Short mmCIF file of C-alpha atoms in Angstrom, two decimals:
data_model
loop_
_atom_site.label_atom_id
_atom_site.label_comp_id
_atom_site.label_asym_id
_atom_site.label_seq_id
_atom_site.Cartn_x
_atom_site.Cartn_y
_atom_site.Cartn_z
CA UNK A 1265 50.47 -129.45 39.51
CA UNK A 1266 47.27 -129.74 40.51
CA UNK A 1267 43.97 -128.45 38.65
CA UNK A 1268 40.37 -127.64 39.87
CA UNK A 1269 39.39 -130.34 38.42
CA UNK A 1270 41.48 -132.64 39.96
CA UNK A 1271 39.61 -131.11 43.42
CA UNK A 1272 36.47 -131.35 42.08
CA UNK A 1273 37.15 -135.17 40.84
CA UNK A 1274 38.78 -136.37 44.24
CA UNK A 1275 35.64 -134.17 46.42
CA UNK A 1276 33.12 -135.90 44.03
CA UNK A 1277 31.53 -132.58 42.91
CA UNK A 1278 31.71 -130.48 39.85
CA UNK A 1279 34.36 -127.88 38.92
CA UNK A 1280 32.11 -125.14 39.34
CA UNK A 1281 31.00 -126.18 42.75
CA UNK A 1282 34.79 -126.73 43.89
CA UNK A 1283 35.60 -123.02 42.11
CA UNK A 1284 33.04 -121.82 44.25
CA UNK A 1285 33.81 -122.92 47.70
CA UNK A 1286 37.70 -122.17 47.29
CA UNK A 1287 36.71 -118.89 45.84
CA UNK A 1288 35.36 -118.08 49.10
CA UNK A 1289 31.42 -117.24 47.37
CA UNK A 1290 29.37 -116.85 50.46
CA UNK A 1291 25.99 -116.85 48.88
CA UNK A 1292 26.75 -120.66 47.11
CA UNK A 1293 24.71 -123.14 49.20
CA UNK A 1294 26.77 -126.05 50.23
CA UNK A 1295 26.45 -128.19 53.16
CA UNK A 1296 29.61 -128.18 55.69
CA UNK A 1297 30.51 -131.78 54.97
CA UNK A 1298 30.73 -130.82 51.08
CA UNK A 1299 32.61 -127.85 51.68
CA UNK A 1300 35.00 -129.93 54.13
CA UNK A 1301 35.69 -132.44 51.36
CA UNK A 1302 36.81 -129.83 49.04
CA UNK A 1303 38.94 -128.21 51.24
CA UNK A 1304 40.53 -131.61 52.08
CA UNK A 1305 41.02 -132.52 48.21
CA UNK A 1306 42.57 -129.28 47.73
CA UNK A 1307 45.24 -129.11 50.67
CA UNK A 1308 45.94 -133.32 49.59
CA UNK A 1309 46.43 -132.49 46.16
CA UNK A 1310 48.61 -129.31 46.79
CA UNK A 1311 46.78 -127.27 44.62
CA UNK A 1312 47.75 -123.40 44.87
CA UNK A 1313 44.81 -121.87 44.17
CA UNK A 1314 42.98 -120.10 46.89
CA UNK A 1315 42.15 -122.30 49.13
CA UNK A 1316 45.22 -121.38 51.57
CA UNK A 1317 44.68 -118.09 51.70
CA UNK A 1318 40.80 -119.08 52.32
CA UNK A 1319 41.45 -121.16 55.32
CA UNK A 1320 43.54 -118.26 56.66
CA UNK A 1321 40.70 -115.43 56.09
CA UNK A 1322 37.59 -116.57 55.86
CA UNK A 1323 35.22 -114.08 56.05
CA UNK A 1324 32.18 -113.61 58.49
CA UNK A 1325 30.68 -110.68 59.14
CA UNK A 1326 29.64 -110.17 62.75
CA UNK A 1327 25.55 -111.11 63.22
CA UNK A 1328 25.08 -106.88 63.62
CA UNK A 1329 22.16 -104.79 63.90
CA UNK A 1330 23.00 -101.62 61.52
CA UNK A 1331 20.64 -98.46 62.15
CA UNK A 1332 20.21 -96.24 58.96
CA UNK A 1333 19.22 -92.57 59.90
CA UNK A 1334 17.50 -91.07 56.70
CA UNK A 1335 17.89 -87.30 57.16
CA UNK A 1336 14.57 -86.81 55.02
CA UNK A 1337 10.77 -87.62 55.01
CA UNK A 1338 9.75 -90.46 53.37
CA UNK A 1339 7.52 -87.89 51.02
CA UNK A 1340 10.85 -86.83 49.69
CA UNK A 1341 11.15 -90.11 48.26
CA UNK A 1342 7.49 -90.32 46.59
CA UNK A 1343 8.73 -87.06 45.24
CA UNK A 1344 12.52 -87.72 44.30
CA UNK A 1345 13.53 -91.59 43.74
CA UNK A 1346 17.15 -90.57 44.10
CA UNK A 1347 17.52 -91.29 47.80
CA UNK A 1348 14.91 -93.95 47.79
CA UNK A 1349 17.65 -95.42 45.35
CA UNK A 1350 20.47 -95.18 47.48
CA UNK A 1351 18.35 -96.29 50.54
CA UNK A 1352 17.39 -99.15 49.19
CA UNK A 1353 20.78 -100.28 47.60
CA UNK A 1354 21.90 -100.15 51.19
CA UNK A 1355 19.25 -102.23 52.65
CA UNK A 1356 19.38 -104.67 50.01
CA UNK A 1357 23.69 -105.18 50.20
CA UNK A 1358 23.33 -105.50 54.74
CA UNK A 1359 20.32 -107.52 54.39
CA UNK A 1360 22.18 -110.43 51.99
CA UNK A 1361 25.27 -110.56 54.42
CA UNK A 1362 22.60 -111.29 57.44
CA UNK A 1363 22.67 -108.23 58.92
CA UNK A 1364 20.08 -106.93 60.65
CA UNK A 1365 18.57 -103.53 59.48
CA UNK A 1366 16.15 -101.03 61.43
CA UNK A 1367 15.29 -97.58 59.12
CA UNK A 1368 14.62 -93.94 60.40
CA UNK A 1369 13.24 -91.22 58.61
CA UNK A 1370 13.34 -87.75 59.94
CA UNK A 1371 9.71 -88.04 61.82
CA UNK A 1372 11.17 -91.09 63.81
CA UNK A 1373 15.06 -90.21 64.44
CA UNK A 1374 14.14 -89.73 68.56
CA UNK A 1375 12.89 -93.21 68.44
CA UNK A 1376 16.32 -94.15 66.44
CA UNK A 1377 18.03 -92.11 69.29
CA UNK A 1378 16.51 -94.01 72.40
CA UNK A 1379 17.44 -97.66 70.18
CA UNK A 1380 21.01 -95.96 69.66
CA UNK A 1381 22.46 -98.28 72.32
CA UNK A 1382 21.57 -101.26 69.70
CA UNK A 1383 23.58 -100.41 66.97
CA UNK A 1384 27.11 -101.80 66.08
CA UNK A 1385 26.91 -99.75 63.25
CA UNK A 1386 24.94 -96.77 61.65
CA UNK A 1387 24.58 -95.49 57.78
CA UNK A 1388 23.84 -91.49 57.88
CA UNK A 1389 22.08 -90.83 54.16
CA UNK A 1390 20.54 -87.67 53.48
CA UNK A 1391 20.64 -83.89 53.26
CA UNK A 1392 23.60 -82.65 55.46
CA UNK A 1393 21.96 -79.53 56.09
CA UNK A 1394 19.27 -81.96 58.75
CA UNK A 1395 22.48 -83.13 60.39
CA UNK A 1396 23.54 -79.95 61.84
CA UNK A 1397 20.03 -79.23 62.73
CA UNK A 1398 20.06 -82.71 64.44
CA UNK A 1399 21.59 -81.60 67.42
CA UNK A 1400 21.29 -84.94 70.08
CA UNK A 1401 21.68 -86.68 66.73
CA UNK A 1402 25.18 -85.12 66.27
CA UNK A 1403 26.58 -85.41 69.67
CA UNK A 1404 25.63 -89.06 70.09
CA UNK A 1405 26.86 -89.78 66.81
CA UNK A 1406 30.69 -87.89 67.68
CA UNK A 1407 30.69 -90.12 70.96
CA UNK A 1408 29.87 -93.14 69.25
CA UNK A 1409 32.87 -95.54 69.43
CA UNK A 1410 30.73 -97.55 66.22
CA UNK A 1411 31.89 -97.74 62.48
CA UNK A 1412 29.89 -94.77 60.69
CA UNK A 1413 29.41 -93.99 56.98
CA UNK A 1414 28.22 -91.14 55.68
CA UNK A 1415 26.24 -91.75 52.45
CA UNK A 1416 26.03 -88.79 49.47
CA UNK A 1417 26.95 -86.07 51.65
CA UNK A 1418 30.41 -84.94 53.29
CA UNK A 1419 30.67 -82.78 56.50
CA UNK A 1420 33.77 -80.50 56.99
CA UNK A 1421 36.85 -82.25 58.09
CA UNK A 1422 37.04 -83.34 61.70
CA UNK A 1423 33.39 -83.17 62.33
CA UNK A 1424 33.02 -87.14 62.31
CA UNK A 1425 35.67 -89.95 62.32
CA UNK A 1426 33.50 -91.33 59.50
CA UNK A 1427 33.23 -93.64 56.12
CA UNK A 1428 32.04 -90.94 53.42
CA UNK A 1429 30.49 -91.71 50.14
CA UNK A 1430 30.45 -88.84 47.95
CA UNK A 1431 30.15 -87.48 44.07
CA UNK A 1432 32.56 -85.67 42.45
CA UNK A 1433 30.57 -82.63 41.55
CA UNK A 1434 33.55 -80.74 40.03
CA UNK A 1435 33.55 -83.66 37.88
CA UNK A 1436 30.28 -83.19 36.65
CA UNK A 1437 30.03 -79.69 36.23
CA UNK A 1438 33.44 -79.76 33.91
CA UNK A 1439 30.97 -82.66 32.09
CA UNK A 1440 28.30 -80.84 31.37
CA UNK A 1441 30.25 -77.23 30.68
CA UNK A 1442 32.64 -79.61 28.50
CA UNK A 1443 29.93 -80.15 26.47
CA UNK A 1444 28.65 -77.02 26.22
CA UNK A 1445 31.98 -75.29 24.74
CA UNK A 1446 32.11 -78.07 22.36
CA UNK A 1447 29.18 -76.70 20.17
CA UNK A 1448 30.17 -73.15 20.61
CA UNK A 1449 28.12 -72.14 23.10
CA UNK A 1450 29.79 -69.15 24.97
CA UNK A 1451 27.02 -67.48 27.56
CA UNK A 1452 26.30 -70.32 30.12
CA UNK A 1453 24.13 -69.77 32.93
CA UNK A 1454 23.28 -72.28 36.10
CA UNK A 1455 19.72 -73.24 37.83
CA UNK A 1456 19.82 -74.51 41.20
CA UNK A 1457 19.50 -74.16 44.71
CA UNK A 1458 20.57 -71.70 47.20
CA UNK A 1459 22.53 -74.55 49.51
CA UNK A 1460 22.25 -75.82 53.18
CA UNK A 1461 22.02 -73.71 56.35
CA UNK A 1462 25.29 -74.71 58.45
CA UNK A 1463 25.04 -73.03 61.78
CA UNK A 1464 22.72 -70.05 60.95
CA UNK A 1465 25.64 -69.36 57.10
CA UNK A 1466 23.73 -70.37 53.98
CA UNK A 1467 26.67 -72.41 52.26
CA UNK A 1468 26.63 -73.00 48.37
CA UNK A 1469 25.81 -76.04 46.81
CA UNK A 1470 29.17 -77.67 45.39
CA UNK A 1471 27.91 -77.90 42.20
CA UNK A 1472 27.34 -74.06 42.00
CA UNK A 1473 30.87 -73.49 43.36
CA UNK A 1474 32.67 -75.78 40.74
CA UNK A 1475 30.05 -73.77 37.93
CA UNK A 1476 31.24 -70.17 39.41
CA UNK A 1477 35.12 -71.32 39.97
CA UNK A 1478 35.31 -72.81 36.34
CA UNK A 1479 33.75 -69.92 34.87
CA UNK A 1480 35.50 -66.88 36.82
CA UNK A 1481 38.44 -69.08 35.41
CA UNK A 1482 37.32 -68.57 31.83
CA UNK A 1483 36.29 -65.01 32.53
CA UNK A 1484 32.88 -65.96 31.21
CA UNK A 1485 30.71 -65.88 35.02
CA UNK A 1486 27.89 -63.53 34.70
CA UNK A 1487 26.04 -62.64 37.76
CA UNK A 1488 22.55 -62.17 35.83
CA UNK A 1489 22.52 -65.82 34.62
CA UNK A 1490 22.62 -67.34 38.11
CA UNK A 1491 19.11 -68.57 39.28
CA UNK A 1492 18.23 -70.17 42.41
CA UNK A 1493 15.41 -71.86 44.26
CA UNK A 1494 15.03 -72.89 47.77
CA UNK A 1495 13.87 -76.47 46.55
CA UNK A 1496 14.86 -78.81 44.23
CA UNK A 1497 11.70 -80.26 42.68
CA UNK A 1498 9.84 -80.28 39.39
CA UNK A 1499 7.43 -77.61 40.54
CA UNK A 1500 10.63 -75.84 42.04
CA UNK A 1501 12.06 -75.69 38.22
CA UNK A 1502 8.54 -74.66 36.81
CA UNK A 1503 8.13 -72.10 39.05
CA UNK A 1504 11.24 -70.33 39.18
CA UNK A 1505 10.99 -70.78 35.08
CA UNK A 1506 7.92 -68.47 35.03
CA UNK A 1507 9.20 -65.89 36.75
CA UNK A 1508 11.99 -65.87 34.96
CA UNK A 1509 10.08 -65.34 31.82
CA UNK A 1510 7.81 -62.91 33.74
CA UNK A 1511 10.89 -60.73 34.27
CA UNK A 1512 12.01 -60.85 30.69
CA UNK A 1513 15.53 -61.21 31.78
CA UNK A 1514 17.42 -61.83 28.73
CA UNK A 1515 18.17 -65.80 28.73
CA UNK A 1516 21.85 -67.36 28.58
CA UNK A 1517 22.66 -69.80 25.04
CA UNK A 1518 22.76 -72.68 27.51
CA UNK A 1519 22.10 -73.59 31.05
CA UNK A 1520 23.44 -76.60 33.22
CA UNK A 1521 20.48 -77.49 35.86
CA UNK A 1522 21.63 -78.69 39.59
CA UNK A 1523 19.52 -81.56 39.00
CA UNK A 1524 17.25 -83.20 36.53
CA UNK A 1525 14.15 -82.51 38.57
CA UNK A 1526 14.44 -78.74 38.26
CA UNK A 1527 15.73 -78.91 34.32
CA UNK A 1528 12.10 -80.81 33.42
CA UNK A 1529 10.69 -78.41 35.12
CA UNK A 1530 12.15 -75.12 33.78
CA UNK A 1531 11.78 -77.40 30.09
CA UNK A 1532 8.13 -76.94 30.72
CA UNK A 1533 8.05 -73.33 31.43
CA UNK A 1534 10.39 -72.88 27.78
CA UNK A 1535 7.86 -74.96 25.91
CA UNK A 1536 4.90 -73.04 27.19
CA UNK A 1537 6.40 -69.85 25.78
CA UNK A 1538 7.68 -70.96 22.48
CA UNK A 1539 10.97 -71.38 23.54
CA UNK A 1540 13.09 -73.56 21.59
CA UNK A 1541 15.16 -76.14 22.80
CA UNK A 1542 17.86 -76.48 22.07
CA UNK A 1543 17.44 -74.55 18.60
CA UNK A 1544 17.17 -71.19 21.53
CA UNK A 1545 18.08 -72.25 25.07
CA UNK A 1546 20.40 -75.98 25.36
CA UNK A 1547 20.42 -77.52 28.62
CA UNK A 1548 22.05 -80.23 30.78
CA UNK A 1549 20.76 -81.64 34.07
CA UNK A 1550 21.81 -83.60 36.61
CA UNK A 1551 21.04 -86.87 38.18
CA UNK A 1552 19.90 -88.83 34.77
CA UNK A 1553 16.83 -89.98 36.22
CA UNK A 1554 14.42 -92.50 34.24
CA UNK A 1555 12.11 -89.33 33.51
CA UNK A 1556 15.22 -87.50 31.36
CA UNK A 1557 15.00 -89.44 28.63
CA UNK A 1558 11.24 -89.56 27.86
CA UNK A 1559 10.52 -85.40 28.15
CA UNK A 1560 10.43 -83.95 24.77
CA UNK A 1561 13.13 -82.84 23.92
CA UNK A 1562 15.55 -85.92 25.49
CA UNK A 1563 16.93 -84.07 28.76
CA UNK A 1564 20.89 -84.31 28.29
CA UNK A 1565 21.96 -84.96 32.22
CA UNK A 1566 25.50 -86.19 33.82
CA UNK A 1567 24.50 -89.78 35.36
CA UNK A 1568 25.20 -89.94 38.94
CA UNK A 1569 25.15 -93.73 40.26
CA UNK A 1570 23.67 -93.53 43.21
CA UNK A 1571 23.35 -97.51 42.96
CA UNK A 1572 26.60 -97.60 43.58
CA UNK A 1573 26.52 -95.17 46.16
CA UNK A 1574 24.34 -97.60 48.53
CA UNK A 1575 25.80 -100.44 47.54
CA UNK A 1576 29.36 -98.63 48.60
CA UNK A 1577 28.45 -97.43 51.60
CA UNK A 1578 27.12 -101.06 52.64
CA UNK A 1579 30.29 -102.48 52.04
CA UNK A 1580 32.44 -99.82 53.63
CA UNK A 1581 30.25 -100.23 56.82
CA UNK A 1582 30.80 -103.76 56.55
CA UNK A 1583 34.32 -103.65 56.04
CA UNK A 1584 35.28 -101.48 58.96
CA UNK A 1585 33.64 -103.82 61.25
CA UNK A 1586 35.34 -106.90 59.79
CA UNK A 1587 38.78 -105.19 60.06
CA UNK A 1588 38.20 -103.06 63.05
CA UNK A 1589 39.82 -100.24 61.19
CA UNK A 1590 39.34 -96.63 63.18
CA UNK A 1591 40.67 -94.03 60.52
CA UNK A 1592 37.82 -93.10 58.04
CA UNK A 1593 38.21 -92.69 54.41
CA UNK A 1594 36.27 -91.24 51.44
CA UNK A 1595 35.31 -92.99 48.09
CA UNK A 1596 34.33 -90.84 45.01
CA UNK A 1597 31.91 -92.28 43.24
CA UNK A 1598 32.03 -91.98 38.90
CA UNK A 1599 29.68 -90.00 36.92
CA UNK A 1600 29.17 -89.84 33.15
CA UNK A 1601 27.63 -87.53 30.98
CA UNK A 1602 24.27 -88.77 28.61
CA UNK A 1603 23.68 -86.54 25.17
CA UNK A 1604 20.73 -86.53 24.52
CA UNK A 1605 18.32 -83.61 22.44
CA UNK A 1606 18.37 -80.88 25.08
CA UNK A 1607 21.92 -79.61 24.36
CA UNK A 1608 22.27 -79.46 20.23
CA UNK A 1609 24.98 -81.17 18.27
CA UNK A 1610 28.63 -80.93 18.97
CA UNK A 1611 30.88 -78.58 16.67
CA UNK A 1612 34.28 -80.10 17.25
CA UNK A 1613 34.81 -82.44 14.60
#
């Protein structure tokens, strides 16, 4: 039977370079004439790797212009580097597959409109409360006969025959209150943010519905620990912290934060009032950003890799117009939580 090297030998080139043309690598530099060689030494020599399947299905990904509507500002992203993250995971998996890529924050989505007509193909990442405020937005994007992805967000079912690219957040509150239980910590309360307007009905963030579900569950959900914020930033978390000290509401054992933004902030309000953490007050955010780790204490957050959810969304886009496949399906991305200071040490031997 023949080997790869046996290829490489009879196509004068190395094994590597003969591994990498058969294994179909599309960003290994060969000329044609090289790659022809190979192919020819491998169908000669019989050999079964992958080369038959390769001549059958080689990929190449149509020469498409992709339009990514950003359903944000770009100050959002000076502010947050989460979706700047995902944007530019995105842009960096269509750009190295040659397609072409044209951006549009919120300020510039009627220009993306009017360039609609370009598009075989359009990435949606963003805040899914915009979308239903985007109303030509959303009816061009229903009549669209174009692969569409959806990127961190979900709409109900049947609004859009669309790719969606989404967290588990039920995943990541059980995380977090997981770890929370495990050092005996009974009275759990939840910072966040009131949710997105959907047709006039203020709708709950997900990760607040997983937090009240799991503890109604465990008979544990008290009303007067729930604290919410129309925004989601550090000065969101600070402020919201000092008038929750200003009331003197009595304070939960522990607190899971929406999002790692708001926990630094609220851990700023605690420290300017003597408030120990976690010797007093443990917490767990959300997010893991690169700040978590360097606040004093070490924020304890549930990673979310939104990496992987541009890179993802990319390839799902790219996939459905390779395969011209019309039903749309959802991918869950993986989370995992980070211990760090902020929560205490675990009681469960």
């Amino acid at each position: 039977m023949a080997t790869l090297k046996d290829v490489a030998k009879r196509a004068g080139v190395s094994p590597a370079a003969a591994s990498r043309v058969l294994n179909q690598d599309r960003h290994f530099s060969v000329s044609d004439d090289t790659r022809m060689k190979i192919q020819e030494a491998a169908k000669a020599l019989g050999y079964k790797g992958r080369v038959e399947h390769y001549q059958d299905t080689t990929l190449c990904i149509p020469k498409a212009k992709i339009g990514i509507f950003l359903l944000y500002n770009e100050i959002l992203e000076i502010e947050d580097s989460y979706y700047q993250i995902v944007r530019l995971n995105i842009k960096g998996e269509l750009e190295k597959n040659g397609l072409q890529i044209k951006e549009f924050f919120l300020g510039t989505i009627e220009k993306g409109i009017r360039q609609f007509h370009e598009f075989q193909g359009v990435i949606l990442v963003g805040h899914p409360g915009i979308w239903f405020r985007a109303s030509e937005l959303r009816v061009m994007m229903k009549e669209a006969g174009i692969p569409i992805v959806c990127s961190d967000f979900e709409l109900e079912e049947g609004e859009l025959n669309a790719d969606y690219v989404v967290n588990d957040f039920e995943s990541i509150v059980n995380k977090a209150l997981d770890c929370f239980e495990d050092r005996g910590y009974e009275e759990i309360g939840y910072i966040g943010t009131y949710g997105i307007e959907i047709y006039g009905s203020l709708k709950a963030d997900r990760r607040y519905l997983a937090f009240k579900n799991r503890m109604e569950e465990n008979g544990r959900f008290r009303e007067e620990f729930i604290w919410l914020t129309k925004n989601s930033l550090v000065r969101d978390g600070y402020e919201l912290g000092k008038k929750i000290i200003k009331e003197k509401r009595r304070l939960p054992r522990a607190i899971f934060v929406e999002n790692d933004n708001l926990a630094i902030g609220f851990l700023r309000t605690l420290k300017e009032n003597a408030i120990s953490v976690p010797g007093e007050i443990a917490l767990i955010g959300c997010n893991d950003i690169q700040a978590a780790a360097f606040v004093t204490p070490p924020l304890t957050s549930v990673k979310i890799y939104n990496d992987v959810t541009g890179i993802m969304s990319a390839r799902l886009l790219m996939e459905r117009l390779l395969t011209g496949r019309k039903e749309g399906v959802k991918l869950i991305v993986p989370n995992r939580l980070v211990v760090r200071g902020s929560c205490g040490e675990s009681r469960v031997v």
